[in-house]
Amino acid sequence: MNKLLCLAAILLLLLSCSKSDNPTPPPPPPPPPPVDADSIVMKTGWSNKLLANTLLSDVTWIDANHLAILAPNKRQIFNSTDGGMNWAPLSTYAYGVNIISRPNGRLYWATGLPNFTWIYRYQNGIADSVNLNKVAPDLIFLDDNIGYASLTSAPGLAQTHNGGDTWEPVTTHQANFGASYYSTLSFLDSIHGLISFDNKVYYTNEGTGNWHQSTINIPAFNMGCTALEMLPPNLAYAGFQNGTLFRSIDTGMSFTPIQLPLANSQQWLDFQFLDATNGYLCYGNVILRTTDGGNNWDTVVYDKKQKFIELEFLDAHHGAAVADSGRVFMFKN
């Protein structure tokens, strides 16, 4: 019945139009929906590709041709031997949040999760692990033998002097690191270092046995520190989840804020300075670049659909950033 009524209405409309010498023109079509033309912007030198349909948690460069990316939800490390053009998974189980490498090709990664208290390593097809009986979210090596791992509970720091064959806790005086859901660290050498727990940052200029709390104003107690870096001779930087970055000119004793063109969205912030003036930072859906030590920043990558997690630059000509979508963004010039 409805179909018949519809046909009758159409017939009456046609007859009405045929009797009119000046029929009313049909109304114009509605305007098309707006096009989001600025959904992705990449400056010269940047490109991206889908590596896997899963979160990528970290990237590390071994040299200009070799780099590795950690995909924890797939329990895999993806490896490239041609500078990031092609990728293949390594034949080893890999679960973790942070991965680092040495120029000799050895990979290390840490899980950072309860009940996963191992530090792993891989080289030339051979993988092994050491159980710390402590959760280690992050680690760093000064050379092929000496390395440090930040912990989420006391004593807060572990070290190795044999390339990761064994790890032992460090006795830290004058600092009560306590417990934290995440910690990270940076060392300039065996004497100068930074380590963070939640929104607190600690420094040492006396070696790993003596630490002092840095002066830094982070009002929100739940805004954890996600990245630290030290640069010779006395520069240091600290970044936080609320999109704030702080700079120290006294090797981490005190920090002052750096103005960033970011909105507070509680994302993961990561950064790297190549020297005292040039650096990169990722937060949310943008990658920023500075050429004046952090005083001013330009957007070099914006992708509305991404959440960037980590970035790493081998040098001024080779960089990479990973996102939660499974995409890797490569920089080469």
Tab-separated table of C-alpha atoms in Angstrom:
chain	number	residue	atom	x	y	z
A	1	MET	CA	0.000	0.000	0.000
A	2	ASN	CA	2.807	2.389	0.846
A	3	LYS	CA	4.455	1.676	-2.478
A	4	LEU	CA	1.173	2.523	-4.361
A	5	LEU	CA	0.753	5.823	-2.478
A	6	CYS	CA	4.307	6.770	-3.377
A	7	LEU	CA	3.714	6.118	-7.089
A	8	ALA	CA	0.496	8.174	-7.005
A	9	ALA	CA	2.285	11.127	-5.433
A	10	ILE	CA	4.946	11.045	-8.146
A	11	LEU	CA	2.270	10.965	-10.900
A	12	LEU	CA	0.457	14.029	-9.450
A	13	LEU	CA	3.751	15.900	-9.268
A	14	LEU	CA	4.490	15.210	-12.949
A	15	LEU	CA	1.025	16.373	-14.040
A	16	SER	CA	1.368	19.566	-12.042
A	17	CYS	CA	4.700	20.349	-13.656
A	18	SER	CA	3.381	19.729	-17.174
A	19	LYS	CA	0.613	22.356	-16.716
A	20	SER	CA	3.028	25.098	-15.648
A	21	ASP	CA	4.735	27.271	-18.204
A	22	ASN	CA	7.411	28.257	-15.678
A	23	PRO	CA	8.117	25.245	-13.457
A	24	THR	CA	9.891	25.903	-10.183
A	25	PRO	CA	13.515	24.722	-10.433
A	26	PRO	CA	14.566	22.010	-8.009
A	27	PRO	CA	16.420	23.163	-4.914
A	28	PRO	CA	20.222	23.092	-5.092
A	29	PRO	CA	21.940	20.003	-3.713
A	30	PRO	CA	23.279	20.258	-0.173
A	31	PRO	CA	26.933	21.215	0.139
A	32	PRO	CA	29.387	18.332	0.473
A	33	PRO	CA	30.682	17.546	3.957
A	34	PRO	CA	33.918	19.311	4.868
A	35	VAL	CA	37.112	17.518	3.899
A	36	ASP	CA	39.736	17.135	6.590
A	37	ALA	CA	42.603	18.238	4.377
A	38	ASP	CA	44.993	18.651	7.299
A	39	SER	CA	44.703	15.131	8.696
A	40	ILE	CA	48.386	14.450	7.974
A	41	VAL	CA	51.370	16.716	7.377
A	42	MET	CA	54.975	15.569	6.956
A	43	LYS	CA	57.904	17.865	6.303
A	44	THR	CA	60.637	17.021	3.795
A	45	GLY	CA	62.562	13.888	4.687
A	46	TRP	CA	59.732	12.135	6.533
A	47	SER	CA	57.790	9.092	5.353
A	48	ASN	CA	55.705	6.408	7.018
A	49	LYS	CA	54.555	2.855	6.521
A	50	LEU	CA	52.369	0.345	8.319
A	51	LEU	CA	54.577	-2.192	10.032
A	52	ALA	CA	51.943	-4.210	11.922
A	53	ASN	CA	48.370	-3.728	13.105
A	54	THR	CA	49.447	-3.363	16.712
A	55	LEU	CA	51.048	-0.946	19.124
A	56	LEU	CA	54.767	-0.311	18.625
A	57	SER	CA	56.375	0.587	21.933
A	58	ASP	CA	59.971	1.542	21.064
A	59	VAL	CA	62.601	1.813	18.328
A	60	THR	CA	66.389	1.596	18.412
A	61	TRP	CA	69.107	2.251	15.804
A	62	ILE	CA	72.180	0.037	15.613
A	63	ASP	CA	73.632	1.802	12.580
A	64	ALA	CA	72.317	3.539	9.461
A	65	ASN	CA	71.112	0.238	7.978
A	66	HIS	CA	70.083	-1.760	11.044
A	67	LEU	CA	67.302	-0.864	13.458
A	68	ALA	CA	64.744	-2.731	15.536
A	69	ILE	CA	61.209	-2.033	16.764
A	70	LEU	CA	59.440	-3.653	19.695
A	71	ALA	CA	55.835	-4.820	19.220
A	72	PRO	CA	54.868	-6.143	22.674
A	73	ASN	CA	51.309	-7.255	21.951
A	74	LYS	CA	52.596	-9.512	19.188
A	75	ARG	CA	55.539	-10.617	21.361
A	76	GLN	CA	57.876	-9.678	18.514
A	77	ILE	CA	60.832	-7.544	17.531
A	78	PHE	CA	60.774	-6.314	13.947
A	79	ASN	CA	64.188	-5.912	12.362
A	80	SER	CA	65.332	-3.934	9.327
A	81	THR	CA	68.664	-4.377	7.547
A	82	ASP	CA	68.107	-1.737	4.854
A	83	GLY	CA	67.496	1.409	6.866
A	84	GLY	CA	63.780	0.872	7.447
A	85	MET	CA	62.608	0.082	3.922
A	86	ASN	CA	61.760	-3.546	4.728
A	87	TRP	CA	61.025	-5.308	7.980
A	88	ALA	CA	60.900	-8.881	9.272
A	89	PRO	CA	60.327	-10.324	12.763
A	90	LEU	CA	63.242	-11.814	14.649
A	91	SER	CA	62.905	-15.421	15.726
A	92	THR	CA	62.653	-14.691	19.439
A	93	TYR	CA	59.912	-14.077	21.972
A	94	ALA	CA	59.906	-10.394	22.900
A	95	TYR	CA	57.631	-8.622	25.357
A	96	GLY	CA	58.521	-5.230	26.739
A	97	VAL	CA	58.191	-1.459	26.796
A	98	ASN	CA	61.732	-0.235	26.058
A	99	ILE	CA	64.450	-1.565	23.773
A	100	ILE	CA	68.037	-0.371	23.307
A	101	SER	CA	70.988	-1.541	21.237
A	102	ARG	CA	74.745	-1.423	21.123
A	103	PRO	CA	76.922	-0.766	18.029
A	104	ASN	CA	77.995	-4.431	18.177
A	105	GLY	CA	74.408	-5.383	17.253
A	106	ARG	CA	73.266	-6.624	20.648
A	107	LEU	CA	69.691	-5.761	21.668
A	108	TYR	CA	68.408	-5.345	25.226
A	109	TRP	CA	64.820	-4.862	26.303
A	110	ALA	CA	62.876	-4.520	29.559
A	111	THR	CA	59.272	-5.443	30.278
A	112	GLY	CA	58.254	-2.896	32.908
A	113	LEU	CA	55.270	-4.982	34.025
A	114	PRO	CA	54.517	-6.882	37.249
A	115	ASN	CA	55.368	-10.587	37.109
A	116	PHE	CA	57.797	-9.875	34.243
A	117	THR	CA	61.044	-9.278	36.116
A	118	TRP	CA	63.541	-10.182	33.402
A	119	ILE	CA	65.946	-8.190	31.273
A	120	TYR	CA	66.368	-9.755	27.844
A	121	ARG	CA	69.086	-9.588	25.204
A	122	TYR	CA	69.585	-10.870	21.684
A	123	GLN	CA	72.549	-11.093	19.339
A	124	ASN	CA	73.349	-13.177	16.245
A	125	GLY	CA	70.231	-15.306	16.591
A	126	ILE	CA	70.785	-16.115	20.276
A	127	ALA	CA	68.458	-14.784	22.987
A	128	ASP	CA	68.784	-15.052	26.758
A	129	SER	CA	67.526	-13.303	29.891
A	130	VAL	CA	68.404	-12.507	33.497
A	131	ASN	CA	65.794	-12.454	36.260
A	132	LEU	CA	66.172	-9.386	38.497
A	133	ASN	CA	63.251	-10.305	40.759
A	134	LYS	CA	62.411	-6.615	40.327
A	135	VAL	CA	60.394	-4.868	37.622
A	136	ALA	CA	62.699	-2.902	35.291
A	137	PRO	CA	60.944	-0.505	32.871
A	138	ASP	CA	64.019	1.116	31.300
A	139	LEU	CA	67.753	0.627	30.808
A	140	ILE	CA	70.841	2.290	29.377
A	141	PHE	CA	74.420	1.241	28.563
A	142	LEU	CA	77.522	3.409	28.729
A	143	ASP	CA	79.574	0.896	26.713
A	144	ASP	CA	79.426	-2.793	25.821
A	145	ASN	CA	79.889	-3.792	29.474
A	146	ILE	CA	78.533	-1.148	31.857
A	147	GLY	CA	74.765	-0.683	31.980
A	148	TYR	CA	72.021	0.454	34.347
A	149	ALA	CA	68.339	-0.439	34.724
A	150	SER	CA	65.729	1.623	36.542
A	151	LEU	CA	63.375	-0.296	38.835
A	152	THR	CA	59.860	0.412	40.088
A	153	SER	CA	60.659	-0.464	43.703
A	154	ALA	CA	63.561	-0.101	46.145
A	155	PRO	CA	66.456	0.177	45.659
A	156	GLY	CA	65.375	1.712	42.331
A	157	LEU	CA	68.505	0.923	40.336
A	158	ALA	CA	70.388	-2.149	39.081
A	159	GLN	CA	73.703	-2.337	37.258
A	160	THR	CA	75.806	-4.689	35.164
A	161	HIS	CA	79.531	-4.650	34.490
A	162	ASN	CA	79.648	-7.595	32.096
A	163	GLY	CA	77.278	-6.669	29.295
A	164	GLY	CA	74.204	-8.053	31.024
A	165	ASP	CA	75.472	-11.497	31.987
A	166	THR	CA	74.582	-10.593	35.570
A	167	TRP	CA	72.758	-7.686	37.220
A	168	GLU	CA	72.910	-6.571	40.829
A	169	PRO	CA	71.001	-3.936	42.824
A	170	VAL	CA	72.743	-0.651	43.608
A	171	THR	CA	72.841	0.688	47.152
A	172	THR	CA	71.560	4.250	46.835
A	173	HIS	CA	72.156	6.571	49.773
A	174	GLN	CA	70.384	9.826	50.679
A	175	ALA	CA	67.377	9.086	48.457
A	176	ASN	CA	64.174	7.217	49.224
A	177	PHE	CA	63.005	6.314	45.735
A	178	GLY	CA	60.016	4.331	46.997
A	179	ALA	CA	57.652	2.584	44.572
A	180	SER	CA	56.458	3.782	41.179
A	181	TYR	CA	54.432	2.483	38.260
A	182	TYR	CA	57.186	3.631	35.876
A	183	SER	CA	60.754	4.862	36.130
A	184	THR	CA	63.323	5.978	33.593
A	185	LEU	CA	66.943	7.085	33.642
A	186	SER	CA	69.783	8.779	31.794
A	187	PHE	CA	73.521	8.757	32.417
A	188	LEU	CA	76.172	11.107	31.119
A	189	ASP	CA	78.915	8.863	32.505
A	190	SER	CA	79.417	6.692	35.575
A	191	ILE	CA	79.459	9.793	37.808
A	192	HIS	CA	76.567	11.904	36.478
A	193	GLY	CA	73.071	10.491	36.148
A	194	LEU	CA	69.330	11.120	36.379
A	195	ILE	CA	66.554	8.789	37.471
A	196	SER	CA	62.823	9.414	37.939
A	197	PHE	CA	59.980	7.857	39.897
A	198	ASP	CA	56.461	9.086	39.133
A	199	ASN	CA	56.797	12.904	39.049
A	200	LYS	CA	60.058	13.079	41.018
A	201	VAL	CA	63.503	13.386	39.450
A	202	TYR	CA	66.788	12.599	41.204
A	203	TYR	CA	70.337	13.459	40.189
A	204	THR	CA	73.829	12.336	41.095
A	205	ASN	CA	77.194	13.916	40.474
A	206	GLU	CA	78.958	11.476	42.790
A	207	GLY	CA	78.268	8.115	41.180
A	208	THR	CA	75.409	5.675	41.652
A	209	GLY	CA	75.669	5.519	45.427
A	210	ASN	CA	74.584	9.100	46.192
A	211	TRP	CA	71.399	10.671	44.828
A	212	HIS	CA	69.550	13.898	45.586
A	213	GLN	CA	66.087	15.082	44.571
A	214	SER	CA	66.072	17.644	41.785
A	215	THR	CA	64.229	20.935	42.141
A	216	ILE	CA	61.408	20.738	39.609
A	217	ASN	CA	57.835	22.006	39.866
A	218	ILE	CA	55.334	19.376	38.709
A	219	PRO	CA	52.065	20.155	40.547
A	220	ALA	CA	50.091	17.065	39.458
A	221	PHE	CA	51.131	14.007	41.444
A	222	ASN	CA	49.933	11.600	38.735
A	223	MET	CA	51.914	13.210	35.903
A	224	GLY	CA	54.770	10.757	35.632
A	225	CYS	CA	58.147	11.487	34.086
A	226	THR	CA	58.428	9.609	30.792
A	227	ALA	CA	61.845	10.690	29.460
A	228	LEU	CA	65.172	12.009	30.723
A	229	GLU	CA	68.339	13.058	28.923
A	230	MET	CA	71.747	14.424	29.873
A	231	LEU	CA	74.079	16.286	27.491
A	232	PRO	CA	77.666	17.397	28.067
A	233	PRO	CA	78.826	19.353	29.829
A	234	ASN	CA	75.922	20.189	32.166
A	235	LEU	CA	72.603	20.161	30.275
A	236	ALA	CA	69.707	17.919	31.267
A	237	TYR	CA	66.065	17.570	30.197
A	238	ALA	CA	62.989	15.935	31.721
A	239	GLY	CA	59.625	15.319	30.015
A	240	PHE	CA	56.264	14.462	31.571
A	241	GLN	CA	52.907	12.938	30.646
A	242	ASN	CA	51.106	16.267	30.766
A	243	GLY	CA	53.104	17.520	27.778
A	244	THR	CA	55.643	19.547	29.749
A	245	LEU	CA	59.389	19.677	29.236
A	246	PHE	CA	61.975	21.017	31.676
A	247	ARG	CA	65.604	22.022	31.180
A	248	SER	CA	68.516	22.045	33.609
A	249	ILE	CA	71.804	23.887	33.146
A	250	ASP	CA	73.383	22.453	36.307
A	251	THR	CA	73.432	18.726	35.425
A	252	GLY	CA	70.010	18.016	36.897
A	253	MET	CA	70.118	19.813	40.235
A	254	SER	CA	67.339	22.244	39.227
A	255	PHE	CA	64.957	22.455	36.255
A	256	THR	CA	62.963	25.255	34.658
A	257	PRO	CA	60.032	24.799	32.239
A	258	ILE	CA	60.291	25.058	28.458
A	259	GLN	CA	57.255	26.381	26.587
A	260	LEU	CA	55.870	23.785	24.155
A	261	PRO	CA	53.077	24.235	21.562
A	262	LEU	CA	51.138	21.307	23.051
A	263	ALA	CA	47.791	20.785	24.721
A	264	ASN	CA	47.672	18.882	28.003
A	265	SER	CA	46.194	15.556	26.971
A	266	GLN	CA	48.107	13.113	29.197
A	267	GLN	CA	49.885	11.277	26.402
A	268	TRP	CA	53.296	9.621	26.367
A	269	LEU	CA	56.037	12.187	25.781
A	270	ASP	CA	59.432	11.273	24.370
A	271	PHE	CA	62.300	13.426	23.129
A	272	GLN	CA	65.934	13.354	22.068
A	273	PHE	CA	68.486	16.113	21.694
A	274	LEU	CA	71.204	15.478	19.126
A	275	ASP	CA	73.322	18.240	20.648
A	276	ALA	CA	72.829	21.384	22.707
A	277	THR	CA	70.689	23.061	20.024
A	278	ASN	CA	68.988	20.406	17.846
A	279	GLY	CA	66.322	18.064	19.142
A	280	TYR	CA	63.051	16.256	18.455
A	281	LEU	CA	59.995	15.569	20.610
A	282	CYS	CA	56.846	13.481	20.083
A	283	TYR	CA	53.587	13.804	21.987
A	284	GLY	CA	50.110	12.756	20.971
A	285	ASN	CA	49.768	13.156	17.197
A	286	VAL	CA	52.733	15.470	16.549
A	287	ILE	CA	56.506	15.357	16.207
A	288	LEU	CA	58.263	18.650	16.935
A	289	ARG	CA	61.754	19.898	16.124
A	290	THR	CA	63.901	22.555	17.787
A	291	THR	CA	67.082	24.153	16.472
A	292	ASP	CA	67.744	26.459	19.414
A	293	GLY	CA	67.929	24.181	22.420
A	294	GLY	CA	64.187	23.998	23.014
A	295	ASN	CA	63.262	27.666	23.069
A	296	ASN	CA	61.219	27.336	19.858
A	297	TRP	CA	59.601	24.305	18.226
A	298	ASP	CA	58.264	23.555	14.732
A	299	THR	CA	55.875	20.754	13.787
A	300	VAL	CA	57.571	18.355	11.371
A	301	VAL	CA	54.936	15.595	11.496
A	302	TYR	CA	51.249	15.842	12.300
A	303	ASP	CA	48.965	12.863	11.865
A	304	LYS	CA	45.497	13.174	13.319
A	305	LYS	CA	45.056	9.388	13.552
A	306	GLN	CA	48.296	8.616	15.400
A	307	LYS	CA	49.490	8.529	18.963
A	308	PHE	CA	53.255	8.604	18.908
A	309	ILE	CA	54.977	6.571	21.605
A	310	GLU	CA	58.757	6.808	21.179
A	311	LEU	CA	61.346	8.244	18.826
A	312	GLU	CA	65.071	7.778	18.309
A	313	PHE	CA	67.638	9.451	16.086
A	314	LEU	CA	70.904	7.833	15.126
A	315	ASP	CA	72.228	11.221	13.982
A	316	ALA	CA	70.976	14.335	12.225
A	317	HIS	CA	70.240	12.324	9.074
A	318	HIS	CA	68.511	9.189	10.415
A	319	GLY	CA	65.490	9.124	12.706
A	320	ALA	CA	62.418	7.025	13.433
A	321	ALA	CA	59.249	7.310	15.519
A	322	VAL	CA	56.690	4.614	16.345
A	323	ALA	CA	52.973	4.921	17.005
A	324	ASP	CA	50.210	2.947	18.671
A	325	SER	CA	48.634	2.268	15.252
A	326	GLY	CA	51.542	0.094	14.116
A	327	ARG	CA	53.051	2.727	11.852
A	328	VAL	CA	56.700	3.695	11.796
A	329	PHE	CA	57.667	7.202	10.686
A	330	MET	CA	61.138	7.427	9.151
A	331	PHE	CA	63.329	10.485	8.699
A	332	LYS	CA	66.229	10.526	6.220
A	333	ASN	CA	68.004	13.381	4.501
